[in-house]
CSV table of C-alpha atoms in Angstrom, one decimal:
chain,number,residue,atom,x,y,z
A,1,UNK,CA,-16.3,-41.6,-1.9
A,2,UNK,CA,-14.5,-40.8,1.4
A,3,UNK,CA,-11.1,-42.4,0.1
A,4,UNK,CA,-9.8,-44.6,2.6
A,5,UNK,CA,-12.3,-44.1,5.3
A,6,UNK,CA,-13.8,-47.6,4.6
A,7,UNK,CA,-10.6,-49.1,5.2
A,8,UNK,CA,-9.7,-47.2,8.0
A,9,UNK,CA,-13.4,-48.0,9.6
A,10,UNK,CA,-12.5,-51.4,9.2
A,11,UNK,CA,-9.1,-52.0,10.9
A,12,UNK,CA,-10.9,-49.5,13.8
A,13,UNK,CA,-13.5,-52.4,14.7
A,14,UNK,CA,-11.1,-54.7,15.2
A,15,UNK,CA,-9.3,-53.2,18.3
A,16,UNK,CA,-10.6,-53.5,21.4
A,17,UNK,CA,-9.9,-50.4,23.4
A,18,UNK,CA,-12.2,-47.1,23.1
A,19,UNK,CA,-10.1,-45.0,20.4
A,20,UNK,CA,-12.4,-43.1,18.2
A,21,UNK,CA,-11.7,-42.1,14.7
A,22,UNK,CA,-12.9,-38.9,13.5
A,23,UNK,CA,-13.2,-37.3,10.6
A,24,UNK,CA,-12.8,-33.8,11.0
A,25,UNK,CA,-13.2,-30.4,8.8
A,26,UNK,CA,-13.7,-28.6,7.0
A,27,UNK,CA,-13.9,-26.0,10.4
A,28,UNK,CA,-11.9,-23.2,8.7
A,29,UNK,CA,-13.2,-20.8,6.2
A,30,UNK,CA,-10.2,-20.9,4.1
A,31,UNK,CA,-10.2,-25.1,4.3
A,32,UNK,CA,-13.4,-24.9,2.5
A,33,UNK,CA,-14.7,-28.8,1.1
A,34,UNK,CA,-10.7,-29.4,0.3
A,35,UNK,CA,-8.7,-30.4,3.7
A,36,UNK,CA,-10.5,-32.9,6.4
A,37,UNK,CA,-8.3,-34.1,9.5
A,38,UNK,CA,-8.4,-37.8,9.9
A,39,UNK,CA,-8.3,-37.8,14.2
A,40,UNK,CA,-7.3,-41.2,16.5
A,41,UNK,CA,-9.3,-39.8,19.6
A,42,UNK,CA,-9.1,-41.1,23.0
A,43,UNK,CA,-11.7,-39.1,24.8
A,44,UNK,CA,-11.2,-35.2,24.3
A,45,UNK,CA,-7.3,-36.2,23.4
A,46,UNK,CA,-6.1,-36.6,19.8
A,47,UNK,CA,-3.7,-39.5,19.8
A,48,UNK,CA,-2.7,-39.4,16.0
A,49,UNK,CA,-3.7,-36.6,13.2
A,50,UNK,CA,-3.4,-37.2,9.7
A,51,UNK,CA,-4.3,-34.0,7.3
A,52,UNK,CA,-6.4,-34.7,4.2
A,53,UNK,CA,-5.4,-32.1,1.8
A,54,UNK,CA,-7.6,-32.1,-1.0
A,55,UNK,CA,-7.5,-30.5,-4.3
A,56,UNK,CA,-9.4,-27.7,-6.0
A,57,UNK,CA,-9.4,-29.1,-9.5
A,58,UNK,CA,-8.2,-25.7,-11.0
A,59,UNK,CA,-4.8,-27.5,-13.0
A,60,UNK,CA,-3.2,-23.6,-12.6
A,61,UNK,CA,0.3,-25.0,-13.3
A,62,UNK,CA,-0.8,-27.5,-16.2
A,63,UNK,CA,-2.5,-24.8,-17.7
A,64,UNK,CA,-0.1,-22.5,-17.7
A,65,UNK,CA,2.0,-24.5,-19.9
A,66,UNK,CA,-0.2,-23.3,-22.8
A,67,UNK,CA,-0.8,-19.4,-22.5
A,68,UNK,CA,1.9,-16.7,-22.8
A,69,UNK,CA,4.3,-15.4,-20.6
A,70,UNK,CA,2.2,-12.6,-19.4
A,71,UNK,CA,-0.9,-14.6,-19.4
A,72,UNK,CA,0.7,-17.1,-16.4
A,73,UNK,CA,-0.2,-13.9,-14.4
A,74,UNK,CA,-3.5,-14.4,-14.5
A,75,UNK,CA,-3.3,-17.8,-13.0
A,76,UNK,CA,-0.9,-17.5,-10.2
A,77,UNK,CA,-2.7,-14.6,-8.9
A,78,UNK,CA,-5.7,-17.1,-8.2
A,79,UNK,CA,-3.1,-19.8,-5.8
A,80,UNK,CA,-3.5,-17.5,-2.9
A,81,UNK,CA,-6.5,-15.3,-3.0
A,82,UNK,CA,-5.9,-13.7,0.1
A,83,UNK,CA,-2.6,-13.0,-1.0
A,84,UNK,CA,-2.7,-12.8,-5.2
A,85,UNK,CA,-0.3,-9.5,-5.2
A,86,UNK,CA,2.8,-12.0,-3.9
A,87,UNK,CA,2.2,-14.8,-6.3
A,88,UNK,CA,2.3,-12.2,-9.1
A,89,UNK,CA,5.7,-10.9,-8.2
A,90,UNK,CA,7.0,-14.3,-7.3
A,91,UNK,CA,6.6,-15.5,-10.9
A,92,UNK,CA,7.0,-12.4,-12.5
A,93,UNK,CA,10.5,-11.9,-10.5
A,94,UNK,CA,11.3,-15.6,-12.3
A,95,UNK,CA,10.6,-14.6,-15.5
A,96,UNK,CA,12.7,-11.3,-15.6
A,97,UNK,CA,15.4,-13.7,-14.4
A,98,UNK,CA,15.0,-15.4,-17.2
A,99,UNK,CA,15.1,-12.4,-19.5
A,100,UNK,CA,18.0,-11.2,-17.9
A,101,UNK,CA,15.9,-7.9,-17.1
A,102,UNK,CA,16.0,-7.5,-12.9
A,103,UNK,CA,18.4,-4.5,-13.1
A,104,UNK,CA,16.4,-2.9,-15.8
A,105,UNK,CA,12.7,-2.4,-13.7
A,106,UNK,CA,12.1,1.4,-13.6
A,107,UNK,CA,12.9,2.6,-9.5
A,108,UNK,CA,8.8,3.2,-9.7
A,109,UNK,CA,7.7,-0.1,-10.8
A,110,UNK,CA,9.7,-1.8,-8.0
A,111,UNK,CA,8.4,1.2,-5.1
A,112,UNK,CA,4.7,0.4,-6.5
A,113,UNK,CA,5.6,-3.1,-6.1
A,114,UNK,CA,6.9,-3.1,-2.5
A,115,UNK,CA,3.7,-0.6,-1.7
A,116,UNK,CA,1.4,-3.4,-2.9
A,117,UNK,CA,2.8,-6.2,-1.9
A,118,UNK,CA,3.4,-4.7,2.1
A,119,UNK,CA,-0.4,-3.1,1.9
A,120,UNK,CA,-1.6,-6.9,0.4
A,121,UNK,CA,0.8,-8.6,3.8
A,122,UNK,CA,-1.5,-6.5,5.8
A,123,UNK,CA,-5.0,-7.4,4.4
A,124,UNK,CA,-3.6,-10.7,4.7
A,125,UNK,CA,-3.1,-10.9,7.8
A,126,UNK,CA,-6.1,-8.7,8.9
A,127,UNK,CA,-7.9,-12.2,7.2
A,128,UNK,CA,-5.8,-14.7,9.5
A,129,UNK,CA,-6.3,-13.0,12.8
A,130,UNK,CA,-10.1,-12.2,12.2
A,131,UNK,CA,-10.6,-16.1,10.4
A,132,UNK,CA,-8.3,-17.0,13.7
A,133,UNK,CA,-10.6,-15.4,16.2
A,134,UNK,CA,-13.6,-16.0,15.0
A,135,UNK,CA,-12.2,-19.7,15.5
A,136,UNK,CA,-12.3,-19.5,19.0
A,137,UNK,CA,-15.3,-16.8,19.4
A,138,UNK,CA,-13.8,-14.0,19.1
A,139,UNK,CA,-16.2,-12.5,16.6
A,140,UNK,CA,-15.1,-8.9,16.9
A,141,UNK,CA,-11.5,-9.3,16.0
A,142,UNK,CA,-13.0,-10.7,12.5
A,143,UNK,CA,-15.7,-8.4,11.6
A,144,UNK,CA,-13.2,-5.1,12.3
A,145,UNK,CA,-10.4,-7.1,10.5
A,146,UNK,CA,-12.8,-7.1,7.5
A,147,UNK,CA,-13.5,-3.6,8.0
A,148,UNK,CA,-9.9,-2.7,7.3
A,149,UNK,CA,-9.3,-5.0,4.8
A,150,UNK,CA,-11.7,-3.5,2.9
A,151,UNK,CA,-10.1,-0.1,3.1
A,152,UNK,CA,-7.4,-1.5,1.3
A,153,UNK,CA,-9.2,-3.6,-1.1
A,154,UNK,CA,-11.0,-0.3,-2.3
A,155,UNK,CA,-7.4,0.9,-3.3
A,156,UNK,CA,-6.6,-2.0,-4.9
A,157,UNK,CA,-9.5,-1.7,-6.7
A,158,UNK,CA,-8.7,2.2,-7.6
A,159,UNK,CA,-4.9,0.7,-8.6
A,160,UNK,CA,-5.9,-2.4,-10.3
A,161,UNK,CA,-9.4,-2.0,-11.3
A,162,UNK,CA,-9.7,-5.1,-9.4
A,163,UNK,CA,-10.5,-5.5,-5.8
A,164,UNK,CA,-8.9,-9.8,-6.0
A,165,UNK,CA,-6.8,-12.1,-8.4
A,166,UNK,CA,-4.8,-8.5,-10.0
A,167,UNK,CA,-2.8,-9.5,-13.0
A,168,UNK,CA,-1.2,-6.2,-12.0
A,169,UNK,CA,2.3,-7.0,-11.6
A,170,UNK,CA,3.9,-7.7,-14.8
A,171,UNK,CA,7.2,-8.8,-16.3
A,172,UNK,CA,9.0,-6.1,-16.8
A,173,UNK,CA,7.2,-4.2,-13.9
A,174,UNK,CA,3.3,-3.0,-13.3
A,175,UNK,CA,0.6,-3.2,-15.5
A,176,UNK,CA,-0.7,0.8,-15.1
A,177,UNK,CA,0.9,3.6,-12.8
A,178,UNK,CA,-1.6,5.1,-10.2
A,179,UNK,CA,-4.6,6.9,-11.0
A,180,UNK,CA,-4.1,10.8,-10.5
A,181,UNK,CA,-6.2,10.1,-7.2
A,182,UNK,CA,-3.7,7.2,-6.0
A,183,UNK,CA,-1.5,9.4,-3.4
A,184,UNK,CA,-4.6,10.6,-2.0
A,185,UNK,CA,-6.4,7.6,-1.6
A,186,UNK,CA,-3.4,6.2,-0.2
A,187,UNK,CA,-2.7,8.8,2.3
A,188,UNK,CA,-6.4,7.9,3.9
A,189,UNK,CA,-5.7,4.3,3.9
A,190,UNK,CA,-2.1,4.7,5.8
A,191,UNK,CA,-4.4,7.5,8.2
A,192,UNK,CA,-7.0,4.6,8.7
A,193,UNK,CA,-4.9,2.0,9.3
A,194,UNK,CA,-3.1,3.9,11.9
A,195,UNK,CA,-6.3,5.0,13.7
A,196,UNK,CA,-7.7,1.3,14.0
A,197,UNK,CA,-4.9,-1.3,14.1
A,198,UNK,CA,-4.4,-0.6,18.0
A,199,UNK,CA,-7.4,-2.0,18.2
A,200,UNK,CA,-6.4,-5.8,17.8
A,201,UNK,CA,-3.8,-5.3,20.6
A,202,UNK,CA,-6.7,-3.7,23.3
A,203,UNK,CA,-9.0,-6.7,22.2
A,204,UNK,CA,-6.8,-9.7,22.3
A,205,UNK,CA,-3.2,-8.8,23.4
A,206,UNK,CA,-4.2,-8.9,27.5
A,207,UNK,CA,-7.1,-10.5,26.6
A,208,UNK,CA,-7.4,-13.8,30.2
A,209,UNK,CA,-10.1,-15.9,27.8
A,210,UNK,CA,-7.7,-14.8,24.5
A,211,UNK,CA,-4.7,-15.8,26.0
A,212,UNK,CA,-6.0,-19.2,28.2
A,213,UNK,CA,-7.1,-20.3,24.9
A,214,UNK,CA,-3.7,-19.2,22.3
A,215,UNK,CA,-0.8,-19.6,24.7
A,216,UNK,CA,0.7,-22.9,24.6
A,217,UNK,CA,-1.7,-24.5,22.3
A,218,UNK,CA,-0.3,-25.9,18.5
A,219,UNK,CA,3.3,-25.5,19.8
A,220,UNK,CA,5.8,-26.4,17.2
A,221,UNK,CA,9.9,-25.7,18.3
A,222,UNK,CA,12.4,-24.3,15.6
A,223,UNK,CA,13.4,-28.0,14.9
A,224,UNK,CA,10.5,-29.2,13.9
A,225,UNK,CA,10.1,-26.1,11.9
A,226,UNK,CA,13.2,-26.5,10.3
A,227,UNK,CA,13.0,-30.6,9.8
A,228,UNK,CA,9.0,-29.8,7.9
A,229,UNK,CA,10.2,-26.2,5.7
A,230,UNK,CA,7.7,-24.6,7.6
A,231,UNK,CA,8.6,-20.3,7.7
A,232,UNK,CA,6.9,-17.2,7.9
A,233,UNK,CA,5.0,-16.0,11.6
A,234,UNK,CA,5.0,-19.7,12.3
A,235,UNK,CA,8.8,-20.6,12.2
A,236,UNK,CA,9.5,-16.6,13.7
A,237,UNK,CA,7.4,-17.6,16.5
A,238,UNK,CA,10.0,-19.6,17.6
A,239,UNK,CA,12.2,-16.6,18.2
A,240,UNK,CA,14.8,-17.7,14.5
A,241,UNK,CA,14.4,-14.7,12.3
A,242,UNK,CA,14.4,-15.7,9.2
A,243,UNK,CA,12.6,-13.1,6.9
A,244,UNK,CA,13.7,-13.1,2.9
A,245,UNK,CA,13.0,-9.0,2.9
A,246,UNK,CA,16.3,-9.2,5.2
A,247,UNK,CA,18.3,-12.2,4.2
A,248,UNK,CA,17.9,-12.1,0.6
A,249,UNK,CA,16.8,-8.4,-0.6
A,250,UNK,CA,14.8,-8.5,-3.4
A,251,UNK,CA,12.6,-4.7,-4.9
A,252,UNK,CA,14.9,-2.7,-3.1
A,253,UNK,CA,13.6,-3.7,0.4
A,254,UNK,CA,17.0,-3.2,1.2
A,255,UNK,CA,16.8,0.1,1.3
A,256,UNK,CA,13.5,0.3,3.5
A,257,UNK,CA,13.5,1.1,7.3
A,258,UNK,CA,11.8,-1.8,8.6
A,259,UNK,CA,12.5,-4.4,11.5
A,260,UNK,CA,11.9,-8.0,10.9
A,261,UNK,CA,9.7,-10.2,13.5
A,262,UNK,CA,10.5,-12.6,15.9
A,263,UNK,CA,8.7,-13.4,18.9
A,264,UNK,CA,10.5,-12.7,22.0
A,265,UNK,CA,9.2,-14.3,25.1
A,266,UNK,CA,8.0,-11.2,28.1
A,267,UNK,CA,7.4,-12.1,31.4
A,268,UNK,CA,7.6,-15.8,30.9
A,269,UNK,CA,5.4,-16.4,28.1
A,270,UNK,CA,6.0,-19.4,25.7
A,271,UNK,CA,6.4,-18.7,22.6
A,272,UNK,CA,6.3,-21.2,19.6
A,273,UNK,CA,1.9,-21.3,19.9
A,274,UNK,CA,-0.4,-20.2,18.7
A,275,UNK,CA,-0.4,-16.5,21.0
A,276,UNK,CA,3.1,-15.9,19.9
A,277,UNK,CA,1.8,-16.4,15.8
A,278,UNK,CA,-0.5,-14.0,16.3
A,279,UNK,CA,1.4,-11.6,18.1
A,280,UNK,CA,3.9,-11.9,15.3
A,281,UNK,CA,1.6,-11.1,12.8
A,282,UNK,CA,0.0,-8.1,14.8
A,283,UNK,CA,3.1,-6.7,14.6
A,284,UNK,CA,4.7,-7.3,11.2
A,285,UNK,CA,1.3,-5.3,10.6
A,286,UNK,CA,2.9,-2.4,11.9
A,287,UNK,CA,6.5,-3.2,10.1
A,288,UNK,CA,4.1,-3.3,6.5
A,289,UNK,CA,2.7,0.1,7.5
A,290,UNK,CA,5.8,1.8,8.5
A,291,UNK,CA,6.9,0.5,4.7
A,292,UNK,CA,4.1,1.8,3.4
A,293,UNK,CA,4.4,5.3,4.4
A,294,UNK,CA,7.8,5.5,3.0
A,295,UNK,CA,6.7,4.0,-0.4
A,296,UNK,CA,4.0,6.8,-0.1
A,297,UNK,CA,6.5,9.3,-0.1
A,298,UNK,CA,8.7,7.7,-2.7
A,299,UNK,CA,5.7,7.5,-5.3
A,300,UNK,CA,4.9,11.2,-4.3
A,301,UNK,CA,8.9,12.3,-5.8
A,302,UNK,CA,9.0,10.2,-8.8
A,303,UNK,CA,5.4,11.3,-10.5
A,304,UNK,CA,5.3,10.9,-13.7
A,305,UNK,CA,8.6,8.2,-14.1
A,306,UNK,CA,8.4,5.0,-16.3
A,307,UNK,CA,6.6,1.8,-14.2
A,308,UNK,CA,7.9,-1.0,-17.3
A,309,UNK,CA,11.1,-1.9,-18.5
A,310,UNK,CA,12.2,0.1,-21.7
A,311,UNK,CA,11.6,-2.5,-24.0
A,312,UNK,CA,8.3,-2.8,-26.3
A,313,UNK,CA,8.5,-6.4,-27.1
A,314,UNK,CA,8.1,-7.3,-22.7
A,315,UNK,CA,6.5,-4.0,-21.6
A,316,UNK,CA,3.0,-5.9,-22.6
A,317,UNK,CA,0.1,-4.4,-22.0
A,318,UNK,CA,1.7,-0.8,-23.4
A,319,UNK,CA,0.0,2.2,-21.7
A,320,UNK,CA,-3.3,1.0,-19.5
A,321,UNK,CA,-5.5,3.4,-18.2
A,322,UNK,CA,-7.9,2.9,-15.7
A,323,UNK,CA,-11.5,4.9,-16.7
A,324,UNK,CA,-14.9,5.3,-16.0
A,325,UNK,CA,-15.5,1.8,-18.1
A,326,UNK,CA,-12.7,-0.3,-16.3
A,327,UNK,CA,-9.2,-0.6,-17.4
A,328,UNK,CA,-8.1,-0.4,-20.9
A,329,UNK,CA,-5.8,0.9,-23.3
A,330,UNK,CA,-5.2,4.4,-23.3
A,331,UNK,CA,-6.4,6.8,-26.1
A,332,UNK,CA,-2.9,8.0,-27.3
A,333,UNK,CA,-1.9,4.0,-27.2
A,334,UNK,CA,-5.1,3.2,-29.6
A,335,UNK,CA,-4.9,6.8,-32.0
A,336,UNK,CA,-1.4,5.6,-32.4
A,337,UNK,CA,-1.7,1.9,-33.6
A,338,UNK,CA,-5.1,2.2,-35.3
A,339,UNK,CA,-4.3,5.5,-37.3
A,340,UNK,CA,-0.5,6.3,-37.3
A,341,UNK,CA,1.5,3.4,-37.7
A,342,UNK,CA,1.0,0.0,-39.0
A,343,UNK,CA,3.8,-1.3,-37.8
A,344,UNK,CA,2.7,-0.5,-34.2
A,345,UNK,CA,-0.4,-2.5,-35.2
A,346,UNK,CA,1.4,-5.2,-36.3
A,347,UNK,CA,3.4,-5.3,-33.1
A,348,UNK,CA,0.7,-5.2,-31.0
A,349,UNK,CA,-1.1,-8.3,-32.4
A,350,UNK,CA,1.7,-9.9,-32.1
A,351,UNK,CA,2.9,-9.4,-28.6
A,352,UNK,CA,-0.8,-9.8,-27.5
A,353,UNK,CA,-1.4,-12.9,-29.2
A,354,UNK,CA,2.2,-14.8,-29.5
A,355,UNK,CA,3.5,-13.1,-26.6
A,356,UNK,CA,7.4,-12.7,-25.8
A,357,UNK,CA,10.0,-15.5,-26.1
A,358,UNK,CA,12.2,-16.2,-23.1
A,359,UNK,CA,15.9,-17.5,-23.4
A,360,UNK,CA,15.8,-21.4,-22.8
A,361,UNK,CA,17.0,-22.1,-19.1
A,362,UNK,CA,15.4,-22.1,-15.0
A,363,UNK,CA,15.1,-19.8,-12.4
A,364,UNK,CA,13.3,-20.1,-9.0
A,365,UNK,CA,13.2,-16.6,-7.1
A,366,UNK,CA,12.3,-16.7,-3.4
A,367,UNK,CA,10.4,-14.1,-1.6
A,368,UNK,CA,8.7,-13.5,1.9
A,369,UNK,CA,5.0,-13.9,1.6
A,370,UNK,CA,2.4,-13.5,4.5
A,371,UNK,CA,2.8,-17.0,4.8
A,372,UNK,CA,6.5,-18.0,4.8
A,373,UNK,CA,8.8,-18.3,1.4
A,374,UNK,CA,7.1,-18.6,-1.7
A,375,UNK,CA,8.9,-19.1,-4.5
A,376,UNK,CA,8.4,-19.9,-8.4
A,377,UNK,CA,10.3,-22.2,-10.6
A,378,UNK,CA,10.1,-21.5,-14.0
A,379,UNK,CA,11.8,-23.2,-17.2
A,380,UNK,CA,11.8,-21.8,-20.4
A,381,UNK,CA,12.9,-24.1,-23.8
A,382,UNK,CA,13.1,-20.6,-25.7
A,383,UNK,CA,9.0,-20.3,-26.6
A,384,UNK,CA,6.5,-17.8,-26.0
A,385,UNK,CA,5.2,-19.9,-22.9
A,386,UNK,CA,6.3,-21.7,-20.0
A,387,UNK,CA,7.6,-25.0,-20.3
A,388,UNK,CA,7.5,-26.0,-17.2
A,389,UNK,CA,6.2,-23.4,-14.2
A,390,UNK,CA,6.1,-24.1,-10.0
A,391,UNK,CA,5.2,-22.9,-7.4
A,392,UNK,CA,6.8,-23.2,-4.0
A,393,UNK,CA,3.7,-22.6,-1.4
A,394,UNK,CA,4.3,-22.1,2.4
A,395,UNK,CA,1.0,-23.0,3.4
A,396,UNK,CA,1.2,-26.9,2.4
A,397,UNK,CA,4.4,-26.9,4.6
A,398,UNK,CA,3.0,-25.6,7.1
A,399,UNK,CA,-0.7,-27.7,7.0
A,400,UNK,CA,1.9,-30.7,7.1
A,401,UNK,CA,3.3,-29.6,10.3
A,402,UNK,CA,-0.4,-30.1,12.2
A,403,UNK,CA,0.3,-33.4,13.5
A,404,UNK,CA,3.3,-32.3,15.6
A,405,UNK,CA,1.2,-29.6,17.0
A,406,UNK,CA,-2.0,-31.5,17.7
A,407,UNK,CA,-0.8,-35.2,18.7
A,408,UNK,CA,-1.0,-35.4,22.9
A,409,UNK,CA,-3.6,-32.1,22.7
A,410,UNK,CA,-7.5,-31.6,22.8
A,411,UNK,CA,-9.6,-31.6,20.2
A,412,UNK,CA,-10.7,-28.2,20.2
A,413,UNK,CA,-6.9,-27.4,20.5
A,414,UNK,CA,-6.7,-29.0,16.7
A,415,UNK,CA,-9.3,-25.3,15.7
A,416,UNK,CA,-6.6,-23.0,17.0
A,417,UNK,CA,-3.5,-24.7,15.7
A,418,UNK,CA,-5.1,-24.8,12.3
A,419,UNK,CA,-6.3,-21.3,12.3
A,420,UNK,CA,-3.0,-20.4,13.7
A,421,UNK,CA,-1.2,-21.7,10.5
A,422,UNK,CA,-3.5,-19.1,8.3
A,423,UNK,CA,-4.3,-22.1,5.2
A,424,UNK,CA,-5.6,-20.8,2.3
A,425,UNK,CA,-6.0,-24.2,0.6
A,426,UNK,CA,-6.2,-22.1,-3.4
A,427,UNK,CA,-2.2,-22.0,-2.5
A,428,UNK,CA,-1.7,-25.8,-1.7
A,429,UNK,CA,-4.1,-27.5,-4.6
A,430,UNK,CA,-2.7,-26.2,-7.5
């Protein structure tokens, strides 16, 4: 137990000066019994920080070697659980590559898509400035970040039947439209969210103790950024904006009225910290909103069009409906293969059991998570499951960067650089 504590221990009693090793963390709540920092302390100062980054035993991309196409879904919606909605459409986004599908995904599926990716960016980040705050005592900013998260998880839930880990986005495109109640619902979460995300900005933007305790603490320059991969609010913090939505459309976000992020220094303020992070982050929840509402209005033009890809053998499950006993195939779906046709039956066993095949090659497709670029490399040898499957995660980039922003600081500087980084470790040990 405790890896290579002993050893460390041991070359530590051999020096004669007053350094102190400590073994720090789990402090986070997303770091939970899977990431401790190994800290060189000399006083209150950190002289050296080596990250720990542990695993969670779950073998997602082993095991997705042996289920089906569609199947992989339900995995890499479990990496990031705080963010499952961008996993799903990073893989699923490979896998159309694959099939040589992307300009076949029904205008809906792809709105539906941007509307619950940009809705999961805010819950997201609703979890990294509450976790953040309540880091640093700021218990407010994390009990009315739950608040609102849970607006949106209760449409997720009303989408998905799920309020965590979807399996909604599909290859091909979603797995069910939304309910008949979706543009209402949706209408009172974009009217909530508007009413309460000021909020953050009158707690913590002016904020003396907030900003003492943010502003110039885990500073990292666009260098080191570049030289570790880290992106996302960490690297825009440095004032580069680099956001995949702009620089490499992907669902039609080109055709979306948003601005992308970068922290721009006022009135002397550093930026590159862990203030200017979160102040990115406040505001790409605005950017997400102002998406949102035009996704509303899209969805609320094309009622009634197609959400999968006009193809039976990828357009897996066929016709979900979401009832008073969960989610499940519709009654027309069922009449038809159970009493009309036995070749529907036969189709249906098929696809749900063997799945699809996918032509033989690789694809890795990019996109902007909460988090930075997350991206999924797939490789197909022709079967009816992944042969080999990826996942590029922002977060272990970023958790690598901590030395750089911690070595020469304090050790309660080492809380806010972490929380600062938003780690959800289910992304990392894979």
């Amino acid at each position: 137990m405790g890896g290579d504590w002993d050893e460390i221990a041991r070359e530590q009693a051999d020096r004669e000066d007053e350094t102190l090793v400590i073994n720090m963390g789990p402090q986070h709540p997303s770091t939970h019994g899977v990431m401790r920092l190994i800290l060189e302390c000399d006083g209150e100062t950190v002289k050296s920080i080596r990250p720990g980054i542990g695993f969670l035993h779950t073998g997602i991309e082993k095991n997705m070697e042996y289920r089906t196409w569609v199947q992989g879904t339900t995995f890499v919606t479990r990496m990031d659980y705080v963010a499952p909605l961008f996993n799903e459409a990073a893989y699923c986004m490979s896998v159309e590559r694959l099939l040589g599908i992307e300009d076949q995904i029904p205008e809906r599926a792809q709105t539906i898509r941007v509307l619950m990716m940009e809705l999961c960016r805010i819950a997201s980040h609703l979890v990294a400035i509450g976790t953040g705050g309540m880091e640093i005592g700021a218990l407010t900013v994390m009990t009315i970040g739950f608040r609102e998260r849970e607006v949106i998880l209760d449409f997720f839930e009303a989408v998905t039947g799920l309020r965590m880990n979807h399996a909604y986005i599909r290859p091909g495109g979603v797995a069910n439209d939304l309910p008949e109640t979706g543009l209402t619902q949706l209408r009172s979460v974009i009217d909530w969210l508007e009413k309460h995300l000021p909020e953050y900005a009158a707690f913590c933007n002016e904020n003396p103790i907030f900003k003492v305790r943010m502003m110039g603490v885990g500073y990292q320059s666009l260098a080191a950024c570049l030289a570790m991969g880290v992106t996302g609010p960490v690297l825009r913090s440095t004032g580069f904006n680099w956001d995949l939505r702009k620089q490499q459309p992907y669902c039609g976000y080109e055709t979306y009225d948003f601005e992308s992020i970068a922290w721009k220094p006022e009135d002397g303020w550093a930026s590159s910290d862990g203030y200017a992070r979160f102040r990115v982050r406040l505001e790409e929840m605005w950017q997400s909103l102002h998406i949102v509402k035009q996704c509303a209005d899209r969805l609320e033009a094309s009622v009634g069009q197609p959400t999968r890809v006009d193809d039976p053998k990828i357009a897996w499950p066929a016709d979900l409906a979401i009832g008073p006993d969960g989610q499940g195939n519709s009654h027309e779906h069922i009449k038809h293969i159970m009493g009309e046709s036995m070749e529907a039956l036969i189709h249906h066993f098929k696809t749900v059991t063997e799945g699809f095949r996918v032509p033989a090659g690789q694809a890795y497709v990019p996109i902007e998570s909460p988090k930075g670029e997350l991206g999924c490399h797939v490789v197909s040898d022709g079967g009816t499951r992944p042969y080999r499957a990826h996942m590029r995660d922002p977060g272990f980039n970023n958790l690598q960067s901590v030395p750089i922003q911690c070595e020469g600081g304090m050790i309660s500087d080492v809380v806010v650089a972490v929380g600062s980084l938003d780690p959800v470790m289910g992304g990392v040990d894979r």
